[in-house]
PDB file of C-alpha atoms in Angstrom:
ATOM      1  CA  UNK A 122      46.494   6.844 -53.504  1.00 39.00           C
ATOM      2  CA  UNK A 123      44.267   9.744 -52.411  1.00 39.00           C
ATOM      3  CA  UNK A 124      42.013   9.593 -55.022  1.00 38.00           C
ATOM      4  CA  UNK A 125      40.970   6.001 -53.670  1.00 35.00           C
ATOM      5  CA  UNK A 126      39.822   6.965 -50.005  1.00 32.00           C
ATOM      6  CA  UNK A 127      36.998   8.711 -51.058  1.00 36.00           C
ATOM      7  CA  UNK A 128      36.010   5.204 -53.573  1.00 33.00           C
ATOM      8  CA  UNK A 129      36.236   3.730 -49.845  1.00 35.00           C
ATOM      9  CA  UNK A 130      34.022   5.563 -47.841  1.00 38.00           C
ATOM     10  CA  UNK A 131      31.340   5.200 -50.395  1.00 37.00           C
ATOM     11  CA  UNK A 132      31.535   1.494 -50.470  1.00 39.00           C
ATOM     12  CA  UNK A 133      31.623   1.460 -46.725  1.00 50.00           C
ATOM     13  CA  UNK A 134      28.806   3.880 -46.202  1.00 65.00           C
ATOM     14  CA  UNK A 135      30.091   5.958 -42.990  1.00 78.00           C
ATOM     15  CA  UNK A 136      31.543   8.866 -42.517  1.00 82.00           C
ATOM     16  CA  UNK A 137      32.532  10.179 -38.798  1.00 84.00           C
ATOM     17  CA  UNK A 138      28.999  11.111 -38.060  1.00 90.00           C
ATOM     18  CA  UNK A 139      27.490   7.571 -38.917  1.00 89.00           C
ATOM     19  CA  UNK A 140      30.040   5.765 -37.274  1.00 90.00           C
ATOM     20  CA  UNK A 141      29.278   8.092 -34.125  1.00 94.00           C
ATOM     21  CA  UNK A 142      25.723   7.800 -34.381  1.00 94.00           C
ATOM     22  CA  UNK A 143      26.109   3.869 -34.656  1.00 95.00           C
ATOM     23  CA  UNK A 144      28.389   3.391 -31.755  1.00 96.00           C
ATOM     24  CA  UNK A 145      26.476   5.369 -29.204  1.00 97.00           C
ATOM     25  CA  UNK A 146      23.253   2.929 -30.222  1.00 96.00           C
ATOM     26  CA  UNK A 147      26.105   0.087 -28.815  1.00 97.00           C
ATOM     27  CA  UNK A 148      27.240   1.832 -26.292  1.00 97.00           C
ATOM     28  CA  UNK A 149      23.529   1.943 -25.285  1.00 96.00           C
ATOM     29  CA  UNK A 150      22.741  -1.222 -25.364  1.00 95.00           C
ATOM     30  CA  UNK A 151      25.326  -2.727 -24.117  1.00 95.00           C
ATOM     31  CA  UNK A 152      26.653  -0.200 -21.641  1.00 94.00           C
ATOM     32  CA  UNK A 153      30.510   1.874 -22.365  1.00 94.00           C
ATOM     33  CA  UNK A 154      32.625  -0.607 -20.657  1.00 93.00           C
ATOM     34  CA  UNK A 155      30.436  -3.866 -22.342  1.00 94.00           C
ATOM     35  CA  UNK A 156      31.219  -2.554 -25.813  1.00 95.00           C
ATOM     36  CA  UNK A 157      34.447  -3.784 -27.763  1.00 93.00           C
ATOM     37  CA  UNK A 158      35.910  -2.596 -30.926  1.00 92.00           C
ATOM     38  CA  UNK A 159      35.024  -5.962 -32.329  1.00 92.00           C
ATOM     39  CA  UNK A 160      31.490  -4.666 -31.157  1.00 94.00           C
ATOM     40  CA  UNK A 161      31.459  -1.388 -33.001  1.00 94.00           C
ATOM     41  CA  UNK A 162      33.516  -3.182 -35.855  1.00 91.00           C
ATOM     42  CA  UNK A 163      30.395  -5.679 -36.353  1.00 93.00           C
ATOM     43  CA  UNK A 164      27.292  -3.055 -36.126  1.00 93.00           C
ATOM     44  CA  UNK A 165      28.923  -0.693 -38.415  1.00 90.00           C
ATOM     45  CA  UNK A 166      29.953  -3.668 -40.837  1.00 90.00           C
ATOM     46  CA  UNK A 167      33.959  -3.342 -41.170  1.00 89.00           C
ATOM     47  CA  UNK A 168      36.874  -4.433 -39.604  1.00 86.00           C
ATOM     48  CA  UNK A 169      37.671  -3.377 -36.659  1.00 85.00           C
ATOM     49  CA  UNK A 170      41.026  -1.820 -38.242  1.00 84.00           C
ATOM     50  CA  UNK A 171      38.607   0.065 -40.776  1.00 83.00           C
ATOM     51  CA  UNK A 172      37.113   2.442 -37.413  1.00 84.00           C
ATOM     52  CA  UNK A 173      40.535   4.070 -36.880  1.00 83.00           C
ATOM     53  CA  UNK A 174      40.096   5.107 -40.672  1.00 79.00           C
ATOM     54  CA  UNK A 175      37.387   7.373 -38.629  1.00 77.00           C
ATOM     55  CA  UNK A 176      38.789   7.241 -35.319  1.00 84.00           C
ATOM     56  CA  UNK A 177      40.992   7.003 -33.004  1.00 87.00           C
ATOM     57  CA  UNK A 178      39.611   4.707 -30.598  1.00 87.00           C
ATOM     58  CA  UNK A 179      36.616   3.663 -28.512  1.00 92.00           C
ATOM     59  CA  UNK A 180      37.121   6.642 -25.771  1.00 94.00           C
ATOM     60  CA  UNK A 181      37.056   9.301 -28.306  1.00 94.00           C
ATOM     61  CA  UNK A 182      34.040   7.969 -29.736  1.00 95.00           C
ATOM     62  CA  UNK A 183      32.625   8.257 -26.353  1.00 97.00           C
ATOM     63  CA  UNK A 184      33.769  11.984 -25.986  1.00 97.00           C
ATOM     64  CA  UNK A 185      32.439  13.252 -28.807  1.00 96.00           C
ATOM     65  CA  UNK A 186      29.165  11.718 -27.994  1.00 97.00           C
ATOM     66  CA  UNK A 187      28.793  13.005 -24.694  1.00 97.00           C
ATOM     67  CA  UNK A 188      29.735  16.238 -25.949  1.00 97.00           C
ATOM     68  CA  UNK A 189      27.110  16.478 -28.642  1.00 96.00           C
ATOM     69  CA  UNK A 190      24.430  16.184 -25.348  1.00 96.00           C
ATOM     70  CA  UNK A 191      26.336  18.692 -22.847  1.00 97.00           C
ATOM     71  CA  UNK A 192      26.930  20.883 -25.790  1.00 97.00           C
ATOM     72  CA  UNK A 193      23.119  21.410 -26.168  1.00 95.00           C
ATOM     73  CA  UNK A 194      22.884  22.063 -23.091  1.00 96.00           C
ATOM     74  CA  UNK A 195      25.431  24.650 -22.922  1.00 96.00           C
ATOM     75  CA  UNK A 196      24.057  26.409 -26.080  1.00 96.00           C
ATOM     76  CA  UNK A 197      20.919  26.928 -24.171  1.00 96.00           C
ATOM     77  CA  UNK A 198      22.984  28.321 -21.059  1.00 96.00           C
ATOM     78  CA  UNK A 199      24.755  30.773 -23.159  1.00 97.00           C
ATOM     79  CA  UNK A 200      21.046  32.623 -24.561  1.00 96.00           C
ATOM     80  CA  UNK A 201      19.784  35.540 -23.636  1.00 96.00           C
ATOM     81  CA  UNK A 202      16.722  34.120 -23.380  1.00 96.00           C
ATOM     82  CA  UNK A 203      18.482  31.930 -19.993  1.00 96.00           C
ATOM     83  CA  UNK A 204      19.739  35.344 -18.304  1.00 94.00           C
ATOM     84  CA  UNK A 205      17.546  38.095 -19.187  1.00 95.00           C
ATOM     85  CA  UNK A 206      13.786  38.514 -17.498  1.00 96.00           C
ATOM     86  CA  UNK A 207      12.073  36.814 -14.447  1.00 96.00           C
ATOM     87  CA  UNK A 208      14.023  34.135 -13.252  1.00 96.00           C
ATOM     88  CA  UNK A 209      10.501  31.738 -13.294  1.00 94.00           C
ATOM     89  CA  UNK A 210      10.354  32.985 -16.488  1.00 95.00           C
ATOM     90  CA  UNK A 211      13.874  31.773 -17.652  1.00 97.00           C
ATOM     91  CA  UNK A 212      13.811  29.148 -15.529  1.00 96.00           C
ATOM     92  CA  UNK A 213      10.443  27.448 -17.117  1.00 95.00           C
ATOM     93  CA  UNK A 214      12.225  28.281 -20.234  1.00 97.00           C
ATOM     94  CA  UNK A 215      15.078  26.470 -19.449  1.00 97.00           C
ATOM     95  CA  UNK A 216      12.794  23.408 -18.404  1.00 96.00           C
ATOM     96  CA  UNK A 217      11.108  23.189 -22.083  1.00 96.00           C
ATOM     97  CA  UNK A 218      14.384  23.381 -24.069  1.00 97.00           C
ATOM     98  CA  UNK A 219      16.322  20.926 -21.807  1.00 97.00           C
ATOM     99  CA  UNK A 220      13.122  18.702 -22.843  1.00 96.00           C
ATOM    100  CA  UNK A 221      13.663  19.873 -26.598  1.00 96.00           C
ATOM    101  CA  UNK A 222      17.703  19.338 -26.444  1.00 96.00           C
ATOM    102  CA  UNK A 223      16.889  15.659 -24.778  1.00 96.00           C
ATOM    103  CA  UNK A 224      14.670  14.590 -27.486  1.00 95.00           C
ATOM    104  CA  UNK A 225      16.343  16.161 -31.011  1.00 95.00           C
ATOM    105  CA  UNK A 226      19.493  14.491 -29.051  1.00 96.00           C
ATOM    106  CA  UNK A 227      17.795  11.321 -27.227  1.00 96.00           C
ATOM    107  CA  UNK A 228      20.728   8.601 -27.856  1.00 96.00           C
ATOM    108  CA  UNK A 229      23.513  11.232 -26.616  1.00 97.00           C
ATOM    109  CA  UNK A 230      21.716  11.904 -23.449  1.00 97.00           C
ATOM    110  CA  UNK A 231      20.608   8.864 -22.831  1.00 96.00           C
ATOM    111  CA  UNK A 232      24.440   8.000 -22.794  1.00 97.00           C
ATOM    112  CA  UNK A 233      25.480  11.024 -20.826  1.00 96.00           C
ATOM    113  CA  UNK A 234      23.008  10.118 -17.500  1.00 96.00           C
ATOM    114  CA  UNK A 235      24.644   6.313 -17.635  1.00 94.00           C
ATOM    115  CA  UNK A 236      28.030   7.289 -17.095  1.00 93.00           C
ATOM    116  CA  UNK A 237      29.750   6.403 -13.730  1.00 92.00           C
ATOM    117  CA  UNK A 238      33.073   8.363 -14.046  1.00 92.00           C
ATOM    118  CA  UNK A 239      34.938   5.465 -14.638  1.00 91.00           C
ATOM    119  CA  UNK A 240      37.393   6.976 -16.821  1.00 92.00           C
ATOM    120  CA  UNK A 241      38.943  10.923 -17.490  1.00 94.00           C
ATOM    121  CA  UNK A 242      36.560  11.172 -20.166  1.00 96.00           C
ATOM    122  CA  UNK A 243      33.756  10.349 -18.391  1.00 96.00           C
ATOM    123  CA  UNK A 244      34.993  12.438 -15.404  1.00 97.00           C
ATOM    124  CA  UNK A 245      35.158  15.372 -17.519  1.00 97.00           C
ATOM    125  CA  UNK A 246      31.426  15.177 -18.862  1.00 97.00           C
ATOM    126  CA  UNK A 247      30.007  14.768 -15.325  1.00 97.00           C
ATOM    127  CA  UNK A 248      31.725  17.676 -14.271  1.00 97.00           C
ATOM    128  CA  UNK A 249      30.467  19.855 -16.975  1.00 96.00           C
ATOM    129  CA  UNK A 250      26.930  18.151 -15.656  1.00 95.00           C
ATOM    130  CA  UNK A 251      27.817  19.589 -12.374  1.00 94.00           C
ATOM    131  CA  UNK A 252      28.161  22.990 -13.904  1.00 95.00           C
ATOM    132  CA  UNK A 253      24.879  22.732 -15.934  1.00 95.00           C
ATOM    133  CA  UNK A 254      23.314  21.524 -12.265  1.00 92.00           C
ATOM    134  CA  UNK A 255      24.835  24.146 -10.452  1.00 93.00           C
ATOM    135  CA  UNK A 256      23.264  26.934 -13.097  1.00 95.00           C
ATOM    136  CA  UNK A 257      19.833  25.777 -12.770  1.00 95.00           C
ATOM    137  CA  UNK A 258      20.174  25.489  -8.775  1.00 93.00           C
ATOM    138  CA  UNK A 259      21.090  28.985  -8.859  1.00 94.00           C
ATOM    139  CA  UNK A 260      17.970  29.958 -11.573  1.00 95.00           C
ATOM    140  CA  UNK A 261      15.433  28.297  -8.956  1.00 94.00           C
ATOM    141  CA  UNK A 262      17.321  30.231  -5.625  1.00 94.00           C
ATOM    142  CA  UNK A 263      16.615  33.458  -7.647  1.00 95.00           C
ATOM    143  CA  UNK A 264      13.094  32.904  -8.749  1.00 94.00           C
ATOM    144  CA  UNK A 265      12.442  32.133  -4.694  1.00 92.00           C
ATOM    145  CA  UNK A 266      13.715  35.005  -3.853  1.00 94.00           C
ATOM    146  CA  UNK A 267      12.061  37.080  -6.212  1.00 94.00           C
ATOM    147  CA  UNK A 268       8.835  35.947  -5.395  1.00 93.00           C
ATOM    148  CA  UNK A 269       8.087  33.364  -8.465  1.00 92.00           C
ATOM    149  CA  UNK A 270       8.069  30.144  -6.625  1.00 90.00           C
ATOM    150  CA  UNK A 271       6.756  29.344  -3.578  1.00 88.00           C
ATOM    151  CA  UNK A 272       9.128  30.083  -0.679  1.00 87.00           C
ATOM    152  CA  UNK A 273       8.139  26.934   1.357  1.00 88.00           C
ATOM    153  CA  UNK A 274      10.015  24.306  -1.298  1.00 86.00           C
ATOM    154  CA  UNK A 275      13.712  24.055  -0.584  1.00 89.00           C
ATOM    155  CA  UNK A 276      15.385  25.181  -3.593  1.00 87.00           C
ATOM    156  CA  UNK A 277      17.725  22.530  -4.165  1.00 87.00           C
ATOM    157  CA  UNK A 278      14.870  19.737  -3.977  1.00 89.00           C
ATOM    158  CA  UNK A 279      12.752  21.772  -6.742  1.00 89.00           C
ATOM    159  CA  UNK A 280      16.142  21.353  -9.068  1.00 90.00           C
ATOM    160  CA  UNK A 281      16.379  17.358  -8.487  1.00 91.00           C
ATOM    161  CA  UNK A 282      12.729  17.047  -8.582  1.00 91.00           C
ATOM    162  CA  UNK A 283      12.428  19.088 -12.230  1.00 92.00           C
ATOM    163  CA  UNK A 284      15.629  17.693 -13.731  1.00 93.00           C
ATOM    164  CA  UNK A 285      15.012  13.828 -12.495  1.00 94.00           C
ATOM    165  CA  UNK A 286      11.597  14.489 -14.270  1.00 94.00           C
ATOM    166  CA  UNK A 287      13.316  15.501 -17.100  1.00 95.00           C
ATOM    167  CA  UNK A 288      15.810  12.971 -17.307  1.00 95.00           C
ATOM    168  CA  UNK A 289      13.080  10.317 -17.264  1.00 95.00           C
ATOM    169  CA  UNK A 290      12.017  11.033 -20.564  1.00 94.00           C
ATOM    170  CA  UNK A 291      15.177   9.137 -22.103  1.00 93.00           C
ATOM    171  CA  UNK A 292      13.720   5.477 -20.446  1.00 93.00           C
ATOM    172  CA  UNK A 293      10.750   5.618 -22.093  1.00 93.00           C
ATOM    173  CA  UNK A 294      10.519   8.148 -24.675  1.00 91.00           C
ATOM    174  CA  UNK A 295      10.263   6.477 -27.986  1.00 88.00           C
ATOM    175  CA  UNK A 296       9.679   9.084 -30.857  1.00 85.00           C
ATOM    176  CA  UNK A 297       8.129   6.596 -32.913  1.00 82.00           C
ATOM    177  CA  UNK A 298       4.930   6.675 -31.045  1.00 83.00           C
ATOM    178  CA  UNK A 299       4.615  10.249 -31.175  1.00 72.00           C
ATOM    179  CA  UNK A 300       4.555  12.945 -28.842  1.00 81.00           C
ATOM    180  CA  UNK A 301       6.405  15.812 -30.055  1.00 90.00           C
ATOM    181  CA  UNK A 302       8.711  17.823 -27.433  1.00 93.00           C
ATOM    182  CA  UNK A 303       6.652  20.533 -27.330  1.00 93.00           C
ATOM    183  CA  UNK A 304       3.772  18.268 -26.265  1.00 92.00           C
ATOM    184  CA  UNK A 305       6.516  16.469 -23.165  1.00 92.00           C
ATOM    185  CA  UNK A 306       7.422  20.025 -22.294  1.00 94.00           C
ATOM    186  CA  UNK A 307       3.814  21.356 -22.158  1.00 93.00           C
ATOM    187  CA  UNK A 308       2.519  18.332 -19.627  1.00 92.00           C
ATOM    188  CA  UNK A 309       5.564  18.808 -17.972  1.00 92.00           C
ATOM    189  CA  UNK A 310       5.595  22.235 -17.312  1.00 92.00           C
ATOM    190  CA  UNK A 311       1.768  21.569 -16.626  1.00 92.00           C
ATOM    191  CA  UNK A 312       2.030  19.630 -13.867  1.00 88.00           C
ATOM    192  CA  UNK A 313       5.354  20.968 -12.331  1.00 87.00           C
ATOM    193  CA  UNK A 314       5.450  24.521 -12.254  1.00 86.00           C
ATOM    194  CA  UNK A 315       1.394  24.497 -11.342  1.00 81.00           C
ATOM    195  CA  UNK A 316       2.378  23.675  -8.195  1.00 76.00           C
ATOM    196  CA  UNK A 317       5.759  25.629  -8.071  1.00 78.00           C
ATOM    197  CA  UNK A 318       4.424  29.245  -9.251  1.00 78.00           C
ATOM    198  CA  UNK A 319       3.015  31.750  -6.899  1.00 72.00           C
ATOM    199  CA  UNK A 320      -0.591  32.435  -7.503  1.00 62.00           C
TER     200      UNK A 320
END
């Protein structure tokens, strides 16, 4: 009997990853709460009893996708390179690999910013948002008041203002037209911290 489940999952194609990777492109398109398992069951080509083979349900599909984008995110957090030196320093570093995390990890974070909270799960991941938020607030307070950005922008508007640009990128980013994240980070940086930095 064990010696068949592997026979299985070749025939089927998917493994946990694919089967993630697959649902979050429904859960995209047709928002969380649109998306049945008779959804999932038809894009990845099985029955809808065959998922639980990988899963066990839609919500924990949904968890492990949000946490594949708030993980990134938290990686970044927990480097040096995000605590030690200039705060404007750290801060525009934090800027470019947010943009680097949101494009290696586009259809994750483009899930993560549509969640409402409806559920515990999603609850959870816009908490640990919160946290992430409340980090960079306190990057940009510190690079005020040590002189690297301007003193006449209110700190908490520079956060919304960097991070909503940021966030755009997943409407209209499409990484078959090019445009590496290094080359999003560079305009962005460009055209945001230009006017942020003290001369």
């Amino acid at each position: 009997m064990a010696a068949s489940i592997p026979t299985r999952r070749r025939r089927r194609g998917h493994d946990p990853e694919s089967v993630l990777s697959i649902a979050v492109g429904v859960f995209n398109e047709r928002g969380y709460d649109g998306t049945s398992m008779e959804d999932l069951a038809r894009a990845l080509g099985v029955t809808k009893s065959a998922i639980y083979y990988h899963v066990p349900g839609k919500e924990q599909l949904l968890a492990r996708a949000l946490d594949r984008a708030l993980d990134g995110l938290f990686e970044m957090v927990a480097d040096e390179r995000a605590s030690a030196g200039p705060a404007i320093d750290r801060l525009e570093w934090v800027v470019r690999q947010s943009v680097r995390i949101l494009v290696e990890r586009l259809p994750y974070v483009t899930l993560l910013l549509r969640v409402r909270g409806n559920s515990g799960t999603e609850q959870a991941a816009l908490e640990r948002r919160r946290e992430f938020d409340r980090f960079v607030s306190h990057l940009v307070k510190e690079a005020v008041s040590e002189g690297g950005i301007r003193a006449d922008v209110d700190p908490a508007l520079v956060t919304r203002l960097l991070f909503g640009s940021v966030n755009s990128i997943t409407e209209w980013y499409q990484p078959a037209r090019g445009g590496s994240a290094d080359d999003l980070a560079d305009a962005l940086l460009t055209m945001t911290f230009g006017g942020l930095r003290v001369a």
